[in-house]
Amino acid sequence: MQQYIKNFTAPSSSLCRECGIGLIRSFSFVLHPPLISVELWKGLRVLEPIIHIDANGSRRLYNLRGVIYFSCEHFTARVVNCNGMVWFHDGIFTGKRLVYESSNMSSIPMSDSILAIYIRDDSHVT
């Protein structure tokens, strides 16, 4: 995922006036937002627990803090606290409670995941 954030591009509907080849938009960060949500795709197998964002000559760390899932017309989520503990939430089955799952972020399943939430770590500014 880090490589996609560092080299974030998207095809444009415009064509080059000189050669007729489709143009590609390149994106970069100007500021470090406090939260980043990343739409997940089916080819992604593992989430990185930490990503880096460069903006205005400085680099900030972002920690994975949640994954949202969608399956059978229903949303569920996993929340990761600052100690790396993974908690599961499903409003239908757990109500308002989170259920502890693991202290290992690599155990977070990717099946049916649609969104990853990363939070800026303000204690590490480089």
Coordinates of N, CA and C in Angstrom, one line a residue:
M1 N 0.8 -1.2 0.0 CA 0.0 0.0 0.0 C 0.9 1.3 0.0
Q2 N 2.0 1.2 0.7 CA 2.9 2.4 0.8 C 3.3 2.8 -0.6
Q3 N 3.6 1.9 -1.5 CA 4.0 2.3 -2.9 C 2.9 3.0 -3.6
Y4 N 1.6 2.6 -3.4 CA 0.5 3.3 -4.1 C 0.3 4.7 -3.5
I5 N 0.5 4.9 -2.2 CA 0.4 6.2 -1.7 C 1.5 7.1 -2.1
K6 N 2.7 6.6 -2.2 CA 3.9 7.4 -2.6 C 3.8 7.8 -4.0
N7 N 3.3 6.9 -4.9 CA 3.2 7.2 -6.3 C 1.7 7.2 -6.8
F8 N 0.9 8.0 -6.1 CA -0.5 7.9 -6.4 C -0.8 8.6 -7.7
T9 N -1.3 7.9 -8.7 CA -1.7 8.4 -10.0 C -3.1 7.8 -10.3
A10 N -3.7 8.5 -11.3 CA -5.0 8.0 -11.8 C -5.1 8.4 -13.3
P11 N -5.6 7.6 -14.1 CA -5.8 8.0 -15.5 C -6.8 9.1 -15.7
S12 N -6.5 10.0 -16.6 CA -7.3 11.1 -16.9 C -8.1 10.8 -18.1
S13 N -9.2 11.5 -18.3 CA -10.0 11.3 -19.5 C -9.5 12.2 -20.7
S14 N -8.5 13.0 -20.4 CA -7.9 13.9 -21.4 C -6.7 13.1 -22.1
L15 N -6.5 13.6 -23.4 CA -5.4 13.1 -24.2 C -4.4 14.1 -24.5
C16 N -3.1 13.7 -24.6 CA -2.1 14.6 -25.0 C -2.4 15.2 -26.4
R17 N -2.2 16.5 -26.5 CA -2.5 17.2 -27.8 C -1.4 16.9 -28.9
E18 N -0.3 16.5 -28.4 CA 0.8 16.2 -29.3 C 0.8 14.8 -29.9
C19 N 0.6 13.8 -29.0 CA 0.8 12.4 -29.4 C -0.5 11.6 -29.3
G20 N -1.6 12.2 -28.6 CA -2.8 11.5 -28.5 C -2.9 10.4 -27.4
I21 N -1.8 10.3 -26.6 CA -1.8 9.3 -25.5 C -2.6 9.8 -24.3
G22 N -3.3 8.9 -23.6 CA -4.0 9.3 -22.4 C -3.1 9.9 -21.3
L23 N -3.6 11.0 -20.7 CA -2.8 11.6 -19.7 C -3.1 10.9 -18.3
I24 N -2.1 11.0 -17.5 CA -2.2 10.5 -16.1 C -2.0 11.6 -15.1
R25 N -2.9 11.6 -14.1 CA -2.9 12.6 -13.1 C -2.0 12.1 -11.9
S26 N -1.1 12.9 -11.4 CA -0.3 12.5 -10.3 C -0.7 13.4 -9.1
F27 N -0.8 12.7 -8.0 CA -1.2 13.4 -6.8 C -0.2 13.4 -5.7
S28 N -0.1 14.5 -4.9 CA 0.8 14.5 -3.7 C 0.1 15.2 -2.6
F29 N 0.6 15.1 -1.4 CA 0.1 15.7 -0.2 C 0.7 17.1 0.0
V30 N -0.1 18.1 0.3 CA 0.5 19.4 0.6 C 0.5 19.5 2.2
L31 N -0.4 19.0 2.8 CA -0.5 18.9 4.3 C -0.6 17.5 4.8
H32 N -0.4 17.3 6.1 CA -0.6 16.0 6.7 C -2.0 15.9 7.3
P33 N -2.9 15.3 6.7 CA -4.3 15.2 7.3 C -4.2 14.4 8.6
P34 N -5.1 14.6 9.5 CA -5.1 13.8 10.8 C -5.6 12.4 10.6
L35 N -6.3 12.1 9.5 CA -6.9 10.8 9.2 C -6.9 10.6 7.7
I36 N -6.5 9.3 7.4 CA -6.6 8.9 6.0 C -7.4 7.7 5.8
S37 N -8.4 7.7 5.0 CA -9.1 6.5 4.7 C -8.7 6.0 3.3
V38 N -8.5 4.7 3.2 CA -8.0 4.1 1.9 C -9.0 3.1 1.5
E39 N -9.5 3.3 0.3 CA -10.4 2.3 -0.3 C -9.6 1.1 -0.7
L40 N -10.0 -0.1 -0.3 CA -9.3 -1.3 -0.5 C -9.8 -2.0 -1.8
W41 N -9.0 -2.8 -2.4 CA -9.3 -3.5 -3.6 C -9.0 -5.0 -3.4
K42 N -9.6 -5.8 -4.2 CA -9.5 -7.3 -4.0 C -8.1 -7.8 -4.1
G43 N -7.2 -7.2 -4.9 CA -5.9 -7.7 -5.0 C -5.0 -7.5 -3.8
L44 N -5.4 -6.7 -2.9 CA -4.6 -6.4 -1.7 C -4.7 -7.6 -0.7
R45 N -3.6 -8.1 -0.3 CA -3.6 -9.3 0.6 C -3.2 -9.0 2.0
V46 N -2.4 -7.9 2.3 CA -1.9 -7.6 3.6 C -2.0 -6.1 3.8
L47 N -2.4 -5.6 4.9 CA -2.4 -4.2 5.3 C -1.1 -3.9 6.0
E48 N -0.5 -2.8 5.6 CA 0.7 -2.3 6.4 C 0.3 -1.7 7.6
P49 N 0.9 -2.0 8.8 CA 0.5 -1.4 10.0 C 0.8 0.1 10.1
I50 N 1.9 0.5 9.4 CA 2.4 1.9 9.4 C 2.6 2.3 7.9
I51 N 2.2 3.5 7.6 CA 2.5 4.1 6.3 C 3.1 5.4 6.5
H52 N 3.8 5.9 5.6 CA 4.5 7.2 5.7 C 3.9 8.2 4.6
I53 N 3.7 9.4 5.0 CA 3.2 10.4 4.1 C 4.2 11.6 4.1
D54 N 4.6 12.0 2.9 CA 5.5 13.1 2.8 C 4.7 14.3 2.3
A55 N 5.0 15.5 2.9 CA 4.3 16.7 2.5 C 5.2 17.9 3.0
N56 N 5.4 18.8 2.1 CA 6.1 20.0 2.4 C 7.5 19.8 3.1
G57 N 8.2 18.8 2.6 CA 9.5 18.5 3.2 C 9.6 17.7 4.5
S58 N 8.4 17.3 5.0 CA 8.4 16.5 6.2 C 7.7 15.2 6.0
R59 N 8.0 14.2 6.8 CA 7.4 12.9 6.7 C 6.7 12.6 8.1
R60 N 5.5 12.1 7.9 CA 4.7 11.7 9.1 C 4.3 10.2 9.0
L61 N 4.3 9.6 10.2 CA 3.8 8.2 10.2 C 2.3 8.2 10.5
Y62 N 1.7 7.2 9.9 CA 0.3 7.0 10.1 C 0.1 5.5 10.5
N63 N -0.6 5.3 11.5 CA -0.9 3.9 12.1 C -2.2 3.4 11.7
L64 N -2.3 2.2 11.3 CA -3.6 1.5 11.0 C -4.4 1.5 12.3
R65 N -5.6 2.0 12.2 CA -6.5 2.0 13.4 C -7.8 1.4 13.1
G66 N -8.1 1.0 11.9 CA -9.4 0.3 11.7 C -9.5 -0.2 10.3
V67 N -10.4 -1.2 10.1 CA -10.7 -1.8 8.8 C -12.2 -2.0 8.8
I68 N -12.9 -1.6 7.7 CA -14.3 -1.7 7.6 C -14.6 -2.8 6.5
Y69 N -15.6 -3.6 6.8 CA -15.9 -4.7 5.9 C -17.4 -4.5 5.5
F70 N -17.7 -5.1 4.3 CA -19.1 -5.1 3.9 C -19.4 -6.5 3.2
S71 N -20.4 -7.2 3.7 CA -20.8 -8.4 3.1 C -22.2 -8.7 3.5
C72 N -22.9 -9.3 2.5 CA -24.4 -9.6 2.7 C -25.2 -8.4 3.2
E73 N -25.0 -7.3 2.6 CA -25.7 -6.1 3.0 C -25.5 -5.6 4.4
H74 N -24.3 -5.8 4.9 CA -24.1 -5.6 6.4 C -22.6 -5.1 6.5
F75 N -22.4 -4.1 7.4 CA -21.1 -3.6 7.7 C -20.6 -4.1 9.0
T76 N -19.3 -4.4 9.1 CA -18.7 -4.8 10.4 C -17.3 -4.1 10.4
A77 N -16.6 -4.1 11.5 CA -15.3 -3.4 11.6 C -14.4 -4.1 12.6
R78 N -13.1 -3.8 12.3 CA -12.1 -4.2 13.3 C -11.4 -2.9 13.7
V79 N -11.2 -2.7 15.0 CA -10.5 -1.5 15.5 C -9.2 -1.9 16.1
V80 N -8.2 -1.1 15.8 CA -6.8 -1.4 16.4 C -6.5 -0.3 17.3
N81 N -6.2 -0.6 18.6 CA -5.9 0.5 19.5 C -4.4 0.8 19.5
C82 N -4.0 1.8 20.2 CA -2.6 2.2 20.2 C -1.6 1.2 20.6
N83 N -2.0 0.1 21.3 CA -1.1 -1.0 21.7 C -1.1 -2.1 20.7
G84 N -1.8 -2.0 19.6 CA -1.9 -3.0 18.6 C -2.9 -4.1 18.8
M85 N -3.7 -3.9 19.8 CA -4.8 -4.9 20.1 C -5.9 -4.7 19.1
V86 N -6.4 -5.9 18.5 CA -7.4 -5.9 17.5 C -8.7 -6.2 18.1
W87 N -9.8 -5.4 17.9 CA -11.1 -5.6 18.4 C -12.1 -5.7 17.3
F88 N -13.1 -6.5 17.4 CA -14.1 -6.7 16.4 C -15.4 -6.1 16.8
H89 N -16.1 -5.4 15.9 CA -17.4 -4.8 16.1 C -18.4 -5.2 15.0
D90 N -19.6 -5.7 15.5 CA -20.7 -6.0 14.6 C -21.9 -5.6 15.4
G91 N -22.5 -4.5 15.0 CA -23.6 -3.9 15.8 C -24.8 -4.9 16.0
I92 N -25.0 -5.8 15.1 CA -26.1 -6.7 15.2 C -25.8 -7.8 16.3
F93 N -24.6 -8.3 16.3 CA -24.2 -9.4 17.2 C -23.6 -8.9 18.5
T94 N -22.8 -7.8 18.4 CA -22.1 -7.4 19.6 C -22.7 -6.1 20.3
G95 N -23.7 -5.5 19.6 CA -24.3 -4.3 20.1 C -23.3 -3.2 20.2
K96 N -23.2 -2.6 21.3 CA -22.3 -1.4 21.5 C -20.9 -1.9 21.9
R97 N -20.7 -3.2 22.1 CA -19.4 -3.7 22.7 C -18.5 -4.1 21.5
L98 N -17.2 -4.0 21.8 CA -16.2 -4.5 21.0 C -15.7 -5.8 21.6
V99 N -15.4 -6.8 20.7 CA -14.9 -8.1 21.2 C -13.4 -8.2 20.9
Y100 N -12.6 -8.5 21.9 CA -11.2 -8.6 21.7 C -10.9 -9.8 20.8
E101 N -10.0 -9.6 19.8 CA -9.6 -10.7 18.9 C -8.2 -11.2 19.1
S102 N -7.3 -10.2 19.1 CA -5.9 -10.5 19.0 C -5.0 -9.4 19.3
S103 N -3.7 -9.6 19.6 CA -2.7 -8.6 19.8 C -1.8 -8.6 18.6
N104 N -2.2 -9.2 17.5 CA -1.4 -9.4 16.3 C -2.1 -8.8 15.1
M105 N -1.7 -7.6 14.6 CA -2.3 -7.0 13.5 C -2.3 -7.8 12.2
S106 N -1.3 -8.7 12.1 CA -1.2 -9.5 10.9 C -2.4 -10.5 10.8
S107 N -3.1 -10.7 11.9 CA -4.3 -11.6 11.9 C -5.5 -10.9 11.3
I108 N -5.5 -9.6 11.0 CA -6.6 -9.0 10.5 C -7.0 -9.5 9.1
P109 N -8.2 -10.1 8.9 CA -8.5 -10.7 7.6 C -8.8 -9.6 6.6
M110 N -8.5 -9.9 5.3 CA -8.7 -9.0 4.2 C -10.0 -9.3 3.5
S111 N -10.5 -10.5 3.6 CA -11.7 -10.9 2.9 C -12.9 -9.9 3.2
D112 N -13.5 -9.4 2.2 CA -14.7 -8.5 2.4 C -14.3 -7.1 2.9
S113 N -13.0 -6.8 3.0 CA -12.6 -5.5 3.5 C -12.8 -4.4 2.4
I114 N -13.3 -3.3 2.8 CA -13.5 -2.2 1.8 C -12.8 -0.9 2.1
L115 N -12.4 -0.7 3.4 CA -11.8 0.6 3.8 C -10.8 0.4 4.9
A116 N -9.7 1.0 4.8 CA -8.7 1.0 5.9 C -8.6 2.5 6.4
I117 N -8.5 2.6 7.8 CA -8.4 3.9 8.4 C -7.0 4.0 9.0
Y118 N -6.3 5.1 8.7 CA -5.0 5.4 9.3 C -5.1 6.7 10.0
I119 N -4.4 6.8 11.2 CA -4.4 8.0 12.0 C -3.0 8.5 12.1
R120 N -2.8 9.8 11.9 CA -1.5 10.4 12.0 C -0.9 10.3 13.4
D121 N 0.3 9.9 13.5 CA 1.1 9.7 14.7 C 1.8 11.0 15.0
D122 N 1.3 11.9 15.8 CA 1.9 13.2 16.0 C 3.2 13.1 16.9
S123 N 3.5 12.0 17.4 CA 4.7 11.9 18.2 C 6.0 11.6 17.4
H124 N 5.8 11.3 16.1 CA 6.9 11.1 15.2 C 6.9 12.0 14.0
V125 N 7.6 13.1 14.1 CA 7.7 14.1 13.0 C 9.2 14.1 12.5
T126 N 9.3 13.8 11.2 CA 10.7 13.8 10.6 C 10.8 14.7 9.5

